[in-house]
Coordinates of C-alpha atoms in Angstrom, one line a residue:
M625 CA 9.4 23.9 -6.9
N626 CA 5.8 23.7 -5.7
A627 CA 5.7 24.5 -2.0
D628 CA 3.2 21.7 -1.5
I629 CA 5.6 19.1 -2.8
P630 CA 8.3 18.0 -0.3
S631 CA 12.0 18.1 -1.4
A632 CA 13.7 14.9 -2.5
R633 CA 14.1 12.4 0.3
T634 CA 15.7 9.0 0.8
I635 CA 13.3 6.3 2.1
L636 CA 15.0 3.8 4.3
H637 CA 12.4 1.0 4.1
R638 CA 13.3 0.0 0.5
A639 CA 16.2 -1.9 -1.0
I640 CA 17.4 -2.7 -4.5
L641 CA 18.5 -5.9 -6.1
S642 CA 20.0 -6.2 -9.6
V643 CA 19.3 -9.1 -12.0
E644 CA 21.7 -9.2 -14.9
G645 CA 22.9 -11.6 -17.5
D646 CA 21.9 -13.0 -20.9
D647 CA 18.8 -14.8 -19.6
A648 CA 17.7 -12.1 -17.1
E649 CA 14.6 -11.0 -19.1
T650 CA 13.2 -14.5 -19.7
F651 CA 14.1 -15.6 -16.2
L652 CA 12.1 -12.8 -14.6
Q653 CA 9.3 -13.1 -17.1
G654 CA 8.6 -16.7 -15.9
L655 CA 8.6 -15.8 -12.2
L656 CA 7.0 -12.4 -11.6
T657 CA 3.3 -11.4 -11.9
C658 CA 4.1 -8.5 -14.2
G659 CA 5.2 -8.7 -17.9
V660 CA 8.9 -8.1 -18.3
L661 CA 9.4 -8.7 -22.0
G662 CA 9.8 -5.6 -24.1
L663 CA 10.6 -3.2 -21.2
S664 CA 12.6 -0.3 -22.6
Q665 CA 15.5 1.1 -20.7
G666 CA 14.4 3.3 -17.8
E667 CA 10.8 1.9 -18.0
R668 CA 9.3 0.6 -14.8
R669 CA 6.5 -1.8 -13.9
F670 CA 4.9 -3.0 -10.7
G671 CA 4.7 -6.7 -9.8
A672 CA 5.5 -9.3 -7.2
L673 CA 7.0 -12.7 -6.6
L674 CA 4.4 -15.1 -5.2
T675 CA 4.4 -18.4 -3.4
P676 CA 3.1 -21.4 -5.3
Q677 CA -0.1 -20.9 -3.3
G678 CA -0.5 -17.4 -4.7
K679 CA 0.5 -15.3 -1.7
I680 CA 2.9 -12.3 -2.0
I681 CA 6.5 -13.0 -1.0
S682 CA 7.6 -9.6 -2.2
E683 CA 6.0 -6.8 -4.1
L684 CA 8.4 -4.8 -6.2
L685 CA 9.0 -2.2 -8.9
I686 CA 11.2 -3.4 -11.8
E687 CA 13.2 -1.1 -14.0
R688 CA 15.1 -2.0 -17.1
T689 CA 18.7 -0.8 -17.2
A690 CA 21.5 -1.0 -19.8
E691 CA 22.9 -4.0 -17.8
G692 CA 19.7 -5.8 -16.9
F693 CA 17.0 -5.0 -14.3
L694 CA 16.7 -3.3 -10.9
L695 CA 14.2 -4.6 -8.4
D696 CA 13.0 -2.0 -5.9
C697 CA 11.6 -4.1 -3.0
P698 CA 11.0 -3.9 0.8
A699 CA 14.3 -3.8 2.7
S700 CA 13.0 -6.4 5.1
V701 CA 12.6 -9.1 2.5
A702 CA 15.5 -8.2 0.1
P703 CA 17.8 -11.0 1.4
D704 CA 14.9 -13.6 1.2
L705 CA 13.9 -12.3 -2.3
K706 CA 17.5 -12.8 -3.5
R707 CA 17.6 -16.3 -2.0
K708 CA 14.4 -17.3 -3.6
L709 CA 15.3 -15.9 -7.0
S710 CA 18.6 -17.8 -6.7
M711 CA 16.8 -21.0 -6.0
F712 CA 14.9 -20.6 -9.4
R713 CA 18.1 -19.8 -11.3
L714 CA 19.1 -23.4 -12.1
R715 CA 21.2 -23.1 -15.3
A716 CA 19.9 -19.6 -16.3
K717 CA 22.7 -17.2 -17.1
V718 CA 21.8 -14.6 -14.5
A719 CA 23.6 -12.8 -11.7
I720 CA 21.5 -11.6 -8.7
A721 CA 23.0 -9.1 -6.2
E722 CA 21.9 -6.9 -3.4
R723 CA 22.8 -3.4 -4.5
N724 CA 23.9 -1.8 -1.2
D725 CA 25.5 1.0 -3.3
L726 CA 22.0 2.3 -4.4
E727 CA 19.1 3.8 -2.5
V728 CA 15.6 4.9 -3.3
A729 CA 14.8 8.6 -3.3
V730 CA 11.2 10.0 -3.6
F731 CA 9.7 13.3 -4.7
D732 CA 12.3 13.2 -7.5
G733 CA 12.9 11.2 -10.7
A734 CA 10.5 9.2 -12.8
P735 CA 6.8 8.4 -12.2
D736 CA 5.8 5.5 -10.0
P737 CA 3.9 3.1 -12.2
R738 CA 1.3 2.2 -9.5
S739 CA -0.5 5.5 -9.5
P740 CA 0.0 9.0 -10.9
A741 CA -0.9 10.3 -7.4
L742 CA 2.3 8.7 -5.9
P743 CA 5.5 10.6 -5.6
S744 CA 8.1 10.2 -8.3
R745 CA 11.2 8.1 -7.4
A746 CA 14.8 7.8 -8.4
Y747 CA 17.6 5.3 -7.7
T748 CA 20.7 7.1 -6.6
Q749 CA 24.1 6.3 -5.2
R750 CA 24.1 5.6 -1.5
S751 CA 26.0 8.1 0.6
D752 CA 28.6 6.8 3.1
A753 CA 27.3 9.3 5.6
A754 CA 24.8 8.6 8.3
P755 CA 21.1 9.1 7.3
S756 CA 20.4 12.8 7.3
A757 CA 17.3 14.9 7.6
H758 CA 16.6 14.0 4.0
A759 CA 16.0 10.4 5.0
D760 CA 12.4 10.5 6.1
D761 CA 9.7 8.0 5.2
G762 CA 6.9 10.0 6.8
P763 CA 5.9 12.3 3.9
Y764 CA 6.2 9.4 1.5
H765 CA 3.8 7.3 3.5
A766 CA 1.3 10.1 3.9
A767 CA 1.4 10.6 0.1
R768 CA 0.8 6.9 -0.7
I769 CA -2.0 6.6 1.9
T770 CA -3.7 9.7 0.2
A771 CA -3.2 7.9 -3.1
G772 CA -4.8 4.7 -1.7
V773 CA -1.8 2.5 -2.4
P774 CA -0.9 -0.2 0.2
E775 CA 2.7 -1.3 0.6
Q776 CA 4.4 -4.3 2.1
D777 CA 5.6 -4.0 5.7
A778 CA 3.3 -1.1 6.3
D779 CA 0.1 -2.8 5.3
F780 CA 1.0 -6.5 5.0
A781 CA 3.7 -9.0 5.7
S782 CA 5.5 -11.5 3.4
G783 CA 3.3 -14.6 2.9
E784 CA 0.2 -13.0 4.4
V785 CA -2.0 -11.9 1.6
F786 CA -3.1 -12.7 -2.0
P787 CA -2.5 -10.0 -4.6
A788 CA -6.2 -9.0 -4.7
D789 CA -6.2 -8.4 -0.9
V790 CA -3.9 -5.4 -1.5
N791 CA -5.2 -4.4 -4.9
L792 CA -2.0 -5.6 -6.8
D793 CA -4.2 -6.4 -9.8
L794 CA -6.0 -3.1 -9.8
L795 CA -2.6 -1.2 -9.6
G796 CA -1.3 -2.9 -12.7
G797 CA 0.8 -5.4 -10.9
V798 CA -0.6 -8.6 -12.5
D799 CA -0.5 -9.3 -16.2
F800 CA -3.2 -11.9 -16.8
R801 CA -2.2 -12.3 -20.5
K802 CA 1.5 -13.1 -20.1
G803 CA 1.1 -16.8 -19.3
C804 CA 2.7 -18.7 -16.5
F805 CA 4.3 -17.2 -13.4
V806 CA 4.7 -18.6 -9.9
G807 CA 1.3 -18.7 -8.2
Q808 CA -0.5 -17.9 -11.5
E809 CA -3.1 -20.7 -11.3
V810 CA -4.5 -19.5 -8.0
V811 CA -4.5 -15.8 -8.9
S812 CA -6.0 -16.3 -12.4
R813 CA -8.8 -18.4 -10.9
M814 CA -9.8 -15.7 -8.4
H815 CA -9.7 -13.2 -11.2
R816 CA -11.9 -15.2 -13.6
R817 CA -14.5 -16.0 -11.0
G818 CA -14.5 -12.5 -9.4
T819 CA -14.3 -14.0 -5.9
A820 CA -11.8 -11.7 -4.2
R821 CA -13.4 -11.2 -0.8
R822 CA -10.8 -8.8 0.7
R823 CA -9.7 -5.5 -0.8
T824 CA -7.8 -2.5 0.6
L825 CA -9.8 0.7 0.8
K826 CA -9.3 4.2 2.1
V827 CA -11.0 4.9 5.4
R828 CA -11.6 8.1 7.4
L829 CA -11.7 8.9 11.1
P830 CA -12.5 12.4 12.4
G831 CA -9.9 13.3 14.9
G832 CA -7.3 10.9 13.5
F833 CA -6.4 7.3 13.9
P834 CA -4.4 5.8 16.7
N835 CA -0.6 6.2 16.5
E836 CA 0.2 4.2 13.4
R837 CA 3.4 2.8 14.8
G838 CA 2.0 1.6 18.1
A839 CA -1.7 0.9 17.7
L840 CA -2.1 -0.6 14.2
P841 CA -3.5 -2.8 12.8
A842 CA -6.8 -1.7 14.4
A843 CA -9.8 -3.9 13.9
F844 CA -13.3 -2.6 13.2
S845 CA -16.7 -4.3 13.1
A846 CA -20.3 -3.9 12.2
D847 CA -23.3 -6.0 13.2
G848 CA -21.1 -8.0 15.5
L849 CA -18.8 -9.1 12.7
E850 CA -15.2 -8.0 12.1
I851 CA -15.2 -6.1 8.8
G852 CA -11.5 -5.3 8.5
Q853 CA -8.4 -3.8 9.9
V854 CA -6.8 -0.4 9.5
T855 CA -3.2 -1.2 8.5
S856 CA -1.6 2.2 8.1
A857 CA -2.7 5.8 8.7
A858 CA -1.7 9.4 8.4
G859 CA -3.8 11.7 10.5
G860 CA -7.5 11.1 9.8
L861 CA -6.9 9.0 6.7
G862 CA -6.0 5.4 6.6
L863 CA -5.9 2.2 4.6
A864 CA -7.8 -0.8 5.7
R865 CA -8.0 -4.4 4.5
I866 CA -11.7 -5.1 4.3
R867 CA -14.0 -8.1 3.8
I868 CA -16.0 -6.5 1.1
D869 CA -18.7 -9.2 1.2
R870 CA -19.4 -8.3 4.8
L871 CA -19.1 -4.6 4.1
A872 CA -21.8 -4.9 1.4
N873 CA -24.2 -6.5 3.9
A874 CA -23.4 -4.3 6.9
T875 CA -26.5 -2.5 8.3
A876 CA -24.7 -0.8 11.2
P877 CA -21.9 1.8 11.3
L878 CA -18.3 0.6 11.2
V879 CA -16.9 0.9 14.7
L880 CA -13.3 0.6 16.0
Q881 CA -12.7 -1.3 19.2
D882 CA -12.7 2.0 21.2
G883 CA -16.2 2.8 19.9
R884 CA -15.4 5.5 17.4
E885 CA -17.0 5.3 14.0
I886 CA -15.0 5.2 10.7
T887 CA -16.2 5.6 7.2
V888 CA -15.1 4.0 3.9
D889 CA -14.2 6.0 0.8
P890 CA -15.8 3.7 -1.8
P891 CA -13.8 3.6 -5.1
A892 CA -15.7 3.4 -8.4
W893 CA -15.0 -0.4 -8.8
L894 CA -16.3 -1.5 -5.4
E895 CA -20.0 -1.7 -6.4
E896 CA -19.2 -4.1 -9.2
E897 CA -17.0 -6.3 -7.1
E898 CA -19.7 -6.5 -4.4
R899 CA -22.3 -7.4 -7.1
M900 CA -20.0 -10.3 -8.3
L901 CA -19.7 -11.6 -4.8
R902 CA -23.5 -11.6 -4.3
K903 CA -23.9 -13.4 -7.6
D904 CA -21.3 -16.0 -6.6
A905 CA -23.0 -16.5 -3.2
K906 CA -26.3 -17.3 -5.0
T907 CA -24.7 -20.0 -7.2
T908 CA -22.8 -21.8 -4.5

């Protein structure tokens, strides 16, 4: 094994639901942001269940199994996700269950569909023993921050953000060609008009960010306006949800509340999104 890659570890902040039954595929296809039809066994996709107003209830990874589908979601929202899916069930022939017999392990298994830079992950039988030294979320979070991938609970809460705010669309989590899903009208309109004003970007701070458990989110500003908030960090690298329209117009350095300057790692797509926002501002 490459010495730079941690050994397989269980992550405790994720849970798994199963959705099985004759109608499971079409049931999920009509609800989730990602396409479900045609998934082959073992294939995974990234998506979410949204509110009718287009905000994320739960982001998730979906995997096809021989019996149906597994939904890898934040542990904090698993009971609510199960409840909301059950509300939509009506007469569909589906069975929805929390799979307390399964757990998520990383740095092992199949690729994560969100980014090739993320650790691989596997769904394994849960041990009856207490969490061991191999249950450690730290290396995983450091890897996903380096990959520039925000994640629910660490970077946003249920019902707080639109998909574009946390790059769900850029990470392959929204299929704009599939037709209807919950919240589709709002999300599609923002996509067509190119009017997403918030995005999540990587930021850097020499000397390291404040303790990520106790001092985040940390707001930063420029020209007297709040530009964004650092939502998770590992050392001197963090993820921040940023008003990209304000970032495009900022003339002063980005400064945390304690006076330290941070810098943004601009991705290749940022310039085009800023251009679209400037164009939209001129026509409104």
